Coordinates of C-alpha atoms and ligand atoms in Angstrom, one line a residue:
X1 CA 18.9 -110.0 -77.3
X2 CA 18.5 -113.7 -78.1
X3 CA 21.2 -115.7 -76.3
X4 CA 22.1 -118.1 -79.2
X5 CA 21.5 -117.5 -82.9
X6 CA 22.0 -120.1 -85.5
X7 CA 23.5 -118.5 -88.6
X8 CA 23.1 -120.0 -92.1
X9 CA 24.5 -123.6 -92.3
X10 CA 24.9 -123.6 -88.5
X11 CA 28.0 -121.5 -88.9
X12 CA 29.2 -118.5 -86.9
X13 CA 27.1 -115.3 -87.4
X14 CA 28.8 -112.5 -89.4
X15 CA 28.6 -110.4 -86.3
X16 CA 29.4 -111.2 -82.7
X17 CA 26.9 -108.8 -81.1
X18 CA 23.4 -107.6 -82.1
X19 CA 23.3 -104.6 -84.4
X20 CA 19.8 -103.0 -83.9
X21 CA 17.8 -101.7 -86.8
X22 CA 18.0 -98.2 -85.2
X23 CA 19.7 -96.6 -82.3
X24 CA 19.0 -92.9 -81.6
X25 CA 22.2 -90.7 -81.6
X26 CA 22.2 -88.9 -78.2
X27 CA 25.4 -87.0 -77.4
X28 CA 26.6 -85.3 -74.2
X29 CA 25.3 -81.9 -75.1
X30 CA 21.7 -83.3 -75.5
X31 CA 22.1 -84.8 -72.0
X32 CA 23.5 -81.6 -70.6
X33 CA 20.6 -79.5 -72.1
X34 CA 18.0 -81.9 -70.6
X35 CA 19.6 -81.8 -67.2
X36 CA 19.8 -78.0 -67.3
X37 CA 16.1 -77.9 -68.2
X38 CA 15.3 -80.2 -65.3
X39 CA 17.3 -78.1 -62.9
X40 CA 15.8 -74.9 -64.2
X41 CA 12.4 -76.1 -62.9
X42 CA 10.3 -75.2 -66.0
X43 CA 9.3 -78.6 -67.4
X44 CA 6.3 -78.1 -69.6
X45 CA 5.8 -75.8 -72.6
X46 CA 7.9 -72.8 -72.1
X47 CA 11.0 -70.9 -73.5
X48 CA 12.7 -73.9 -75.0
X49 CA 9.6 -75.0 -76.9
X50 CA 9.3 -71.4 -78.3
X51 CA 13.0 -71.4 -79.2
X52 CA 12.7 -74.8 -81.0
X53 CA 9.8 -73.5 -83.0
X54 CA 11.8 -70.4 -84.1
X55 CA 15.0 -72.4 -84.9
X56 CA 13.2 -75.2 -86.8
X57 CA 11.2 -72.7 -88.9
X58 CA 14.4 -70.9 -89.7
X59 CA 16.3 -74.1 -90.6
X60 CA 13.6 -75.3 -93.0
X61 CA 12.5 -71.8 -94.2
X62 CA 8.9 -72.1 -93.1
X63 CA 6.9 -69.1 -92.0
X64 CA 5.4 -70.7 -88.8
X65 CA 6.1 -73.8 -86.7
X66 CA 3.9 -75.2 -84.0
X67 CA 5.6 -77.7 -81.6
X68 CA 3.5 -80.7 -80.6
X69 CA 3.8 -84.0 -78.7
X70 CA 3.7 -86.2 -81.9
X71 CA 3.7 -86.2 -85.7
X72 CA 0.2 -87.7 -85.5
X73 CA -0.9 -84.7 -83.6
X74 CA 0.6 -82.5 -86.3
X75 CA -1.5 -84.4 -89.0
X76 CA -4.6 -84.2 -86.8
X77 CA -4.2 -80.4 -86.3
X78 CA -3.4 -79.8 -90.0
X79 CA -6.8 -81.4 -90.9
X80 CA -8.5 -79.5 -88.0
X81 CA -7.1 -76.2 -89.3
X82 CA -8.6 -76.8 -92.7
X83 CA -11.9 -77.6 -91.0
X84 CA -12.2 -81.2 -92.4
X85 CA -15.8 -82.5 -92.0
X86 CA -17.4 -85.9 -91.8
X87 CA -18.6 -85.9 -95.4
X88 CA -15.2 -84.9 -96.8
X89 CA -12.6 -87.1 -98.5
X90 CA -8.8 -87.0 -98.2
X91 CA -6.5 -88.7 -100.7
X92 CA -3.5 -90.5 -99.3
X93 CA -1.1 -93.3 -100.4
X94 CA -1.9 -96.8 -99.0
X95 CA 1.9 -97.2 -98.6
X96 CA 2.3 -95.4 -95.3
X97 CA 2.2 -95.7 -91.5
X98 CA -1.0 -95.9 -89.5
X99 CA -1.0 -92.2 -88.5
X100 CA -1.6 -90.8 -92.1
X101 CA -4.9 -92.6 -92.4
X102 CA -6.2 -92.5 -88.9
X103 CA -5.9 -88.7 -88.7
X104 CA -8.5 -88.5 -91.5
X105 CA -10.8 -91.0 -89.8
X106 CA -10.7 -89.0 -86.5
X107 CA -13.1 -86.5 -88.3
X108 CA -15.4 -89.2 -89.6
X109 CA -14.1 -88.3 -93.1
X110 CA -13.1 -90.9 -95.7
X111 CA -9.4 -91.7 -96.2
X112 CA -9.3 -92.4 -100.0
X113 CA -6.3 -94.7 -100.5
X114 CA -4.4 -94.6 -103.8
X115 CA -1.5 -96.6 -105.3
X116 CA 2.1 -95.5 -105.4
X117 CA 5.0 -95.1 -107.8
X118 CA 6.7 -98.5 -107.7
X119 CA 10.2 -96.9 -108.0
X120 CA 9.9 -94.4 -105.1
X121 CA 7.0 -95.9 -103.1
X122 CA 5.5 -92.4 -103.0
X123 CA 2.0 -91.3 -103.9
X124 CA 1.5 -91.4 -107.7
X125 CA 0.3 -88.0 -108.8
X126 CA -1.8 -89.5 -111.6
X127 CA -3.5 -92.0 -109.2
X128 CA -4.2 -89.0 -106.9
X129 CA -5.7 -87.0 -109.8
X130 CA -8.0 -90.0 -110.8
X131 CA -9.3 -90.2 -107.2
X132 CA -10.5 -86.6 -106.9
X133 CA -14.2 -86.2 -106.4
X134 CA -16.5 -83.3 -105.4
X135 CA -16.0 -84.3 -101.8
X136 CA -12.2 -84.2 -101.9
X137 CA -10.7 -81.6 -99.6
X138 CA -7.1 -82.4 -99.3
X139 CA -4.2 -84.7 -100.4
X140 CA -1.7 -86.0 -97.9
X141 CA 1.6 -86.8 -99.6
X142 CA 4.2 -89.0 -97.7
X143 CA 7.9 -88.8 -98.4
X144 CA 8.7 -92.4 -97.9
X145 CA 12.1 -93.0 -96.4
X146 CA 12.9 -89.3 -96.9
X147 CA 12.6 -89.3 -100.7
X148 CA 10.3 -86.3 -101.6
X149 CA 7.2 -86.9 -103.6
X150 CA 6.9 -85.4 -107.1
X151 CA 5.4 -82.2 -105.8
X152 CA 5.0 -80.1 -109.0
X153 CA 2.1 -82.2 -110.5
X154 CA 0.6 -82.5 -107.0
X155 CA 0.7 -78.7 -106.5
X156 CA -0.8 -78.2 -110.0
X157 CA -3.6 -80.7 -109.2
X158 CA -4.4 -79.0 -105.9
X159 CA -4.5 -75.6 -107.4
X160 CA -6.7 -76.7 -110.3
X161 CA -9.2 -78.5 -108.0
X162 CA -9.0 -76.2 -104.9
X163 CA -7.5 -78.8 -102.7
X164 CA -5.2 -78.4 -99.7
X165 CA -1.8 -80.2 -100.0
X166 CA -0.5 -81.7 -96.7
X167 CA 3.0 -83.2 -96.5
X168 CA 3.5 -86.1 -94.0
X169 CA 7.2 -85.4 -93.8
X170 CA 7.8 -87.7 -90.8
X171 CA 10.8 -89.1 -92.7
X172 CA 12.0 -86.1 -94.6
X173 CA 14.1 -83.8 -92.4
X174 CA 16.2 -82.6 -94.2
X175 CA 15.2 -83.3 -97.8
X176 CA 14.8 -81.2 -100.9
X177 CA 12.6 -81.3 -104.0
X178 CA 14.1 -79.6 -107.0
X179 CA 16.1 -77.5 -104.6
X180 CA 13.2 -76.6 -102.4
X181 CA 13.3 -77.7 -98.8
X182 CA 10.6 -80.1 -97.6
X183 CA 8.5 -78.1 -95.2
X184 CA 8.2 -75.2 -97.6
X185 CA 6.4 -76.9 -100.4
X186 CA 2.9 -78.1 -99.2
X187 CA 0.3 -75.9 -97.5
X188 CA 0.9 -77.7 -94.2
X189 CA 3.8 -80.0 -93.3
X190 CA 3.9 -82.5 -90.4
X191 CA 7.2 -83.6 -88.9
X192 CA 7.7 -86.4 -86.4
X193 CA 10.4 -86.5 -83.6
X194 CA 9.6 -90.1 -82.6
X195 CA 12.6 -92.0 -81.3
X196 CA 13.5 -93.6 -84.7
X197 CA 13.0 -90.5 -86.8
X198 CA 15.9 -88.3 -88.3
X199 CA 15.5 -85.9 -85.4
X200 CA 14.1 -87.0 -82.1
X201 CA 12.7 -85.5 -78.9
X202 CA 11.7 -89.0 -77.6
X203 CA 8.1 -88.3 -78.7
X204 CA 7.3 -85.1 -80.5
X205 CA 6.3 -83.4 -83.7
X206 CA 5.9 -80.1 -85.5
X207 CA 3.4 -78.5 -87.8
X208 CA 4.9 -76.1 -90.4
X209 CA 3.0 -73.7 -92.6
X210 CA 3.3 -70.3 -94.2
X211 CA -0.3 -69.5 -93.4
X212 CA -0.6 -67.6 -90.2
X213 CA -4.3 -68.5 -89.8
X214 CA -3.5 -72.3 -89.9
X215 CA -0.7 -71.8 -87.4
X216 CA -2.8 -69.8 -85.0
X217 CA -5.6 -72.3 -85.1
X218 CA -3.2 -75.3 -84.6
X219 CA -1.6 -73.4 -81.7
X220 CA -4.9 -72.8 -80.0
X221 CA -6.2 -76.4 -80.6
X222 CA -2.9 -77.9 -79.3
X223 CA -3.7 -76.7 -75.8
X224 CA -7.4 -77.1 -74.9
X225 CA -8.7 -74.5 -77.4
X226 CA -7.4 -71.8 -75.2
X227 CA -6.9 -68.6 -77.1
X228 CA -3.7 -66.7 -76.3
X229 CA -5.0 -63.7 -78.1
X230 CA -8.0 -63.5 -75.9
X231 CA -5.7 -64.1 -73.0
X232 CA -3.5 -61.2 -74.0
X233 CA -6.4 -58.9 -74.8
X234 CA -7.8 -59.3 -71.3
X235 CA -4.7 -59.3 -69.3
X236 CA -6.3 -56.4 -67.4
X237 CA -8.4 -59.2 -65.8
X238 CA -5.2 -60.6 -64.3
X239 CA -2.9 -63.5 -65.3
X240 CA -5.5 -66.1 -64.2
X241 CA -7.8 -65.2 -67.1
X242 CA -8.3 -67.3 -70.2
X243 CA -10.9 -68.1 -72.8
X244 CA -11.8 -71.4 -74.4
X245 CA -12.8 -70.8 -78.0
X246 CA -13.2 -74.4 -79.1
X247 CA -12.9 -77.9 -77.4
X248 CA -9.2 -78.4 -78.1
X249 CA -6.7 -81.2 -77.5
X250 CA -3.7 -81.8 -75.2
X251 CA -0.9 -81.9 -77.8
X252 CA 1.7 -79.4 -76.4
X253 CA 5.4 -80.3 -76.4
X254 CA 7.3 -80.1 -73.1
X255 CA 10.4 -78.1 -72.5
X256 CA 12.3 -81.3 -71.5
X257 CA 11.5 -82.7 -75.0
X258 CA 12.4 -79.3 -76.7
X259 CA 15.8 -79.4 -74.9
X260 CA 16.6 -82.6 -76.7
X261 CA 15.3 -81.2 -79.9
X262 CA 17.3 -77.9 -79.7
X263 CA 20.6 -79.9 -79.6
X264 CA 19.4 -82.5 -82.2
X265 CA 18.4 -79.7 -84.6
X266 CA 22.0 -78.3 -84.8
X267 CA 23.2 -81.8 -86.0
X268 CA 20.7 -82.5 -88.7
X269 CA 23.1 -81.7 -91.6
X270 CA 25.8 -83.8 -90.1
X271 CA 23.4 -86.7 -89.3
X272 CA 22.2 -86.6 -92.9
X273 CA 25.7 -86.7 -94.3
X274 CA 26.5 -89.7 -92.1
X275 CA 23.5 -91.5 -93.4
X276 CA 24.3 -90.6 -97.0
X277 CA 27.8 -92.1 -96.6
X278 CA 26.3 -95.3 -95.3
X279 CA 23.8 -95.4 -98.2
X280 CA 26.7 -94.8 -100.7
X281 CA 28.5 -97.8 -99.3
X282 CA 25.4 -100.0 -99.5
X283 CA 24.7 -98.8 -103.0
X284 CA 28.2 -99.7 -104.1
X285 CA 28.2 -103.1 -102.4
X286 CA 24.7 -104.1 -103.5
X287 CA 24.9 -102.9 -107.1
X288 CA 26.7 -106.1 -108.1
X289 CA 24.8 -108.4 -105.8
X290 CA 22.2 -110.5 -107.7
X291 CA 18.6 -110.6 -106.7
X292 CA 18.4 -107.2 -104.9
X293 CA 17.6 -103.7 -106.1
X294 CA 18.9 -100.5 -104.4
X295 CA 16.7 -97.6 -103.4
X296 CA 15.6 -95.4 -106.3
X297 CA 16.3 -91.7 -105.7
X298 CA 15.1 -89.4 -108.6
X299 CA 18.0 -87.1 -109.7
X300 CA 15.8 -84.0 -109.0
X301 CA 15.5 -84.9 -105.3
X302 CA 17.7 -85.0 -102.3
X303 CA 16.6 -87.7 -99.8
X304 CA 17.1 -87.4 -96.0
X305 CA 18.2 -91.1 -96.1
X306 CA 15.9 -91.8 -93.2
X307 CA 15.5 -95.3 -94.5
X308 CA 17.5 -97.5 -96.8
X309 CA 14.9 -99.8 -98.3
X310 CA 16.5 -102.7 -100.2
X311 CA 14.2 -104.5 -102.7
X312 CA 14.4 -108.3 -103.2
X313 CA 14.0 -109.8 -106.6
X314 CA 11.8 -112.6 -105.3
X315 CA 11.7 -114.6 -108.5
X316 CA 15.5 -115.0 -108.1
X317 CA 15.3 -116.2 -104.5
X318 CA 14.1 -119.5 -103.0
X319 CA 12.6 -117.8 -99.9
X320 CA 10.4 -114.9 -99.1
X321 CA 11.2 -111.5 -97.4
X322 CA 10.2 -112.8 -93.9
X323 CA 12.8 -115.6 -94.2
X324 CA 15.5 -113.1 -95.4
X325 CA 14.8 -110.9 -92.3
X326 CA 15.0 -114.0 -90.1
X327 CA 18.3 -115.0 -91.7
X328 CA 19.7 -111.5 -91.2
X329 CA 18.7 -111.6 -87.5
X330 CA 20.6 -114.9 -87.2
X331 CA 23.6 -113.0 -88.5
X332 CA 23.0 -110.5 -85.7
X333 CA 21.7 -107.7 -88.0
X334 CA 18.4 -106.1 -87.3
X335 CA 16.1 -105.2 -90.2
X336 CA 12.6 -104.0 -90.6
X337 CA 9.7 -103.4 -93.1
X338 CA 8.3 -100.1 -94.2
X339 CA 5.3 -100.4 -94.6
X340 CA 2.5 -102.9 -94.5
X341 CA 0.1 -101.0 -96.8
X342 CA -3.0 -99.6 -95.0
X343 CA -5.4 -101.5 -97.3
X344 CA -4.0 -104.8 -96.0
X345 CA -5.0 -104.1 -92.4
X346 CA -8.3 -105.4 -90.9
X347 CA -9.9 -102.0 -90.3
X348 CA -9.4 -100.8 -93.9
X349 CA -10.2 -104.3 -95.4
X350 CA -13.4 -104.7 -93.4
X351 CA -14.6 -101.1 -93.8
X352 CA -13.9 -100.7 -97.5
X353 CA -13.7 -104.3 -98.7
X354 CA -10.2 -104.1 -100.1
X355 CA -8.4 -107.1 -101.6
X356 CA -4.6 -107.1 -101.4
X357 CA -4.4 -106.6 -105.2
X358 CA -6.6 -103.4 -105.0
X359 CA -3.3 -101.4 -105.1
X360 CA -1.0 -103.7 -107.1
X361 CA 2.2 -101.6 -106.9
X362 CA 2.0 -101.0 -103.2
X363 CA 1.2 -104.7 -102.6
X364 CA 3.9 -106.0 -104.8
X365 CA 6.6 -103.7 -103.5
X366 CA 5.6 -104.3 -99.9
X367 CA 6.4 -108.0 -100.3
X368 CA 9.9 -107.1 -101.6
X369 CA 11.1 -104.5 -99.0
X370 CA 13.7 -104.9 -96.4
X371 CA 14.8 -101.8 -94.4
X372 CA 18.5 -102.0 -93.4
X373 CA 20.2 -100.2 -90.4
X374 CA 21.1 -96.6 -91.4
X375 CA 21.7 -94.3 -88.4
X376 CA 24.4 -91.8 -87.4
X377 CA 26.8 -93.5 -85.1
X378 CA 27.1 -96.8 -87.1
X379 CA 30.9 -97.2 -87.7
X380 CA 32.6 -98.7 -90.7
X381 CA 32.6 -102.1 -89.2
X382 CA 28.9 -102.0 -88.6
X383 CA 28.4 -101.1 -92.2
X384 CA 30.8 -103.9 -93.3
X385 CA 28.8 -106.3 -91.2
X386 CA 25.5 -105.4 -92.8
X387 CA 27.0 -105.7 -96.2
X388 CA 28.5 -109.1 -95.3
X389 CA 25.3 -110.4 -93.8
X390 CA 23.1 -109.3 -96.7
X391 CA 25.6 -110.8 -99.2
X392 CA 25.8 -114.1 -97.3
X393 CA 22.0 -114.4 -97.0
X394 CA 21.3 -113.5 -100.6
X395 CA 24.1 -115.8 -102.0
X396 CA 22.7 -118.6 -99.9
X397 CA 19.1 -118.3 -101.0
X398 CA 19.8 -117.3 -104.6
X399 CA 18.1 -119.5 -107.3
Ligands
PLP1 C1 6.3 -91.9 -87.6 C2 5.3 -91.5 -88.6 C3 4.2 -90.7 -88.3 C4 3.8 -90.4 -86.9 O1 4.7 -89.8 -86.1 P1 4.5 -89.9 -84.5 O2 5.4 -88.8 -84.0 O3 4.9 -91.3 -84.1 O4 3.1 -89.6 -84.2 C5 3.4 -90.3 -89.4 N1 3.6 -90.7 -90.6 C6 4.7 -91.5 -90.9 C7 4.9 -91.9 -92.4 C8 5.5 -91.9 -90.0 O5 6.6 -92.8 -90.3

């Protein structure tokens, strides 16, 4: 990384070498499975993709799984499956990644942003209820950092108003809400296998649902709108025959990616346990540190610990969050921010005229958040270094 870093007071950094914010955990069996796939000669969607769909659906307990080339594609096809139209509205939290809102805009529909619970950073069910209109078709809940949303009131709201509940669970494999596995709660659930996510295929995603009609539609639209049923029905025509039933997309997962996913899936419980151990050590160390607040995990939920989002008490510090991240980098510790609320970005600001204070909880919490490294493969010394670096920086800038 950067050749020379000046730590606080010009001293030695807490760590000799750079600790990245995230490093994917790829082991020998993933590498072997990918090599075997390459040698086997079947590179694109094939037996490994089908196997990954079966195994992931079984792991989560979902009725159907459709493998895709991104989590964004899963959100897009979820909204396509419910036939979202240009005059429709979809409610979603402003505190999320770009993909959650853009998938709604793809249809010319309106992404209706709402504020979040300041403790969990997740969609506030009462804010969602207040935003429902005659045009609302769906709610997209996002499990920030892997902490499940409060689903019971959201499910009740959706049932009462005839809305579809979609879970953007890009962070939440594996996570549980009141004992129920994320992926079995909403009508449709989107997973991401991006490089930094709990499970990775490099790039990839999965759409989960118990509704066979949604799954079939997503399957067809993921590959040019070509119907496999029509294909099967007319096999008498020969294996060259196919039928296009709608102008679809090119969202299919490759067998090379699925090879990575098949091995990654077997490790998800172990990876989560490793992240939970790191989180427990952070919680213990930071509980007594002034001017910071540890992540809030409601006792009815089990987080995936995808992210460890530390909150700064800015009124007790002499600097802002950006300076804290800069100081951590000088100690050779990578940190990040999740997320810049959607309503603070130019497209949303200009199109809908949002001021930063339009969603006060999201805006205030955004300014306080620092995501610390939490990935399987960090050893005890790495965790010690993060704790030492955070403690040093906070002590230094404390009021
Ligand atoms: C990563 C992410 C996505 C998109 O996933 P991709 O696989 O990168 O398309 C969607 N929503 C959230 C909250 C994410 O963090």
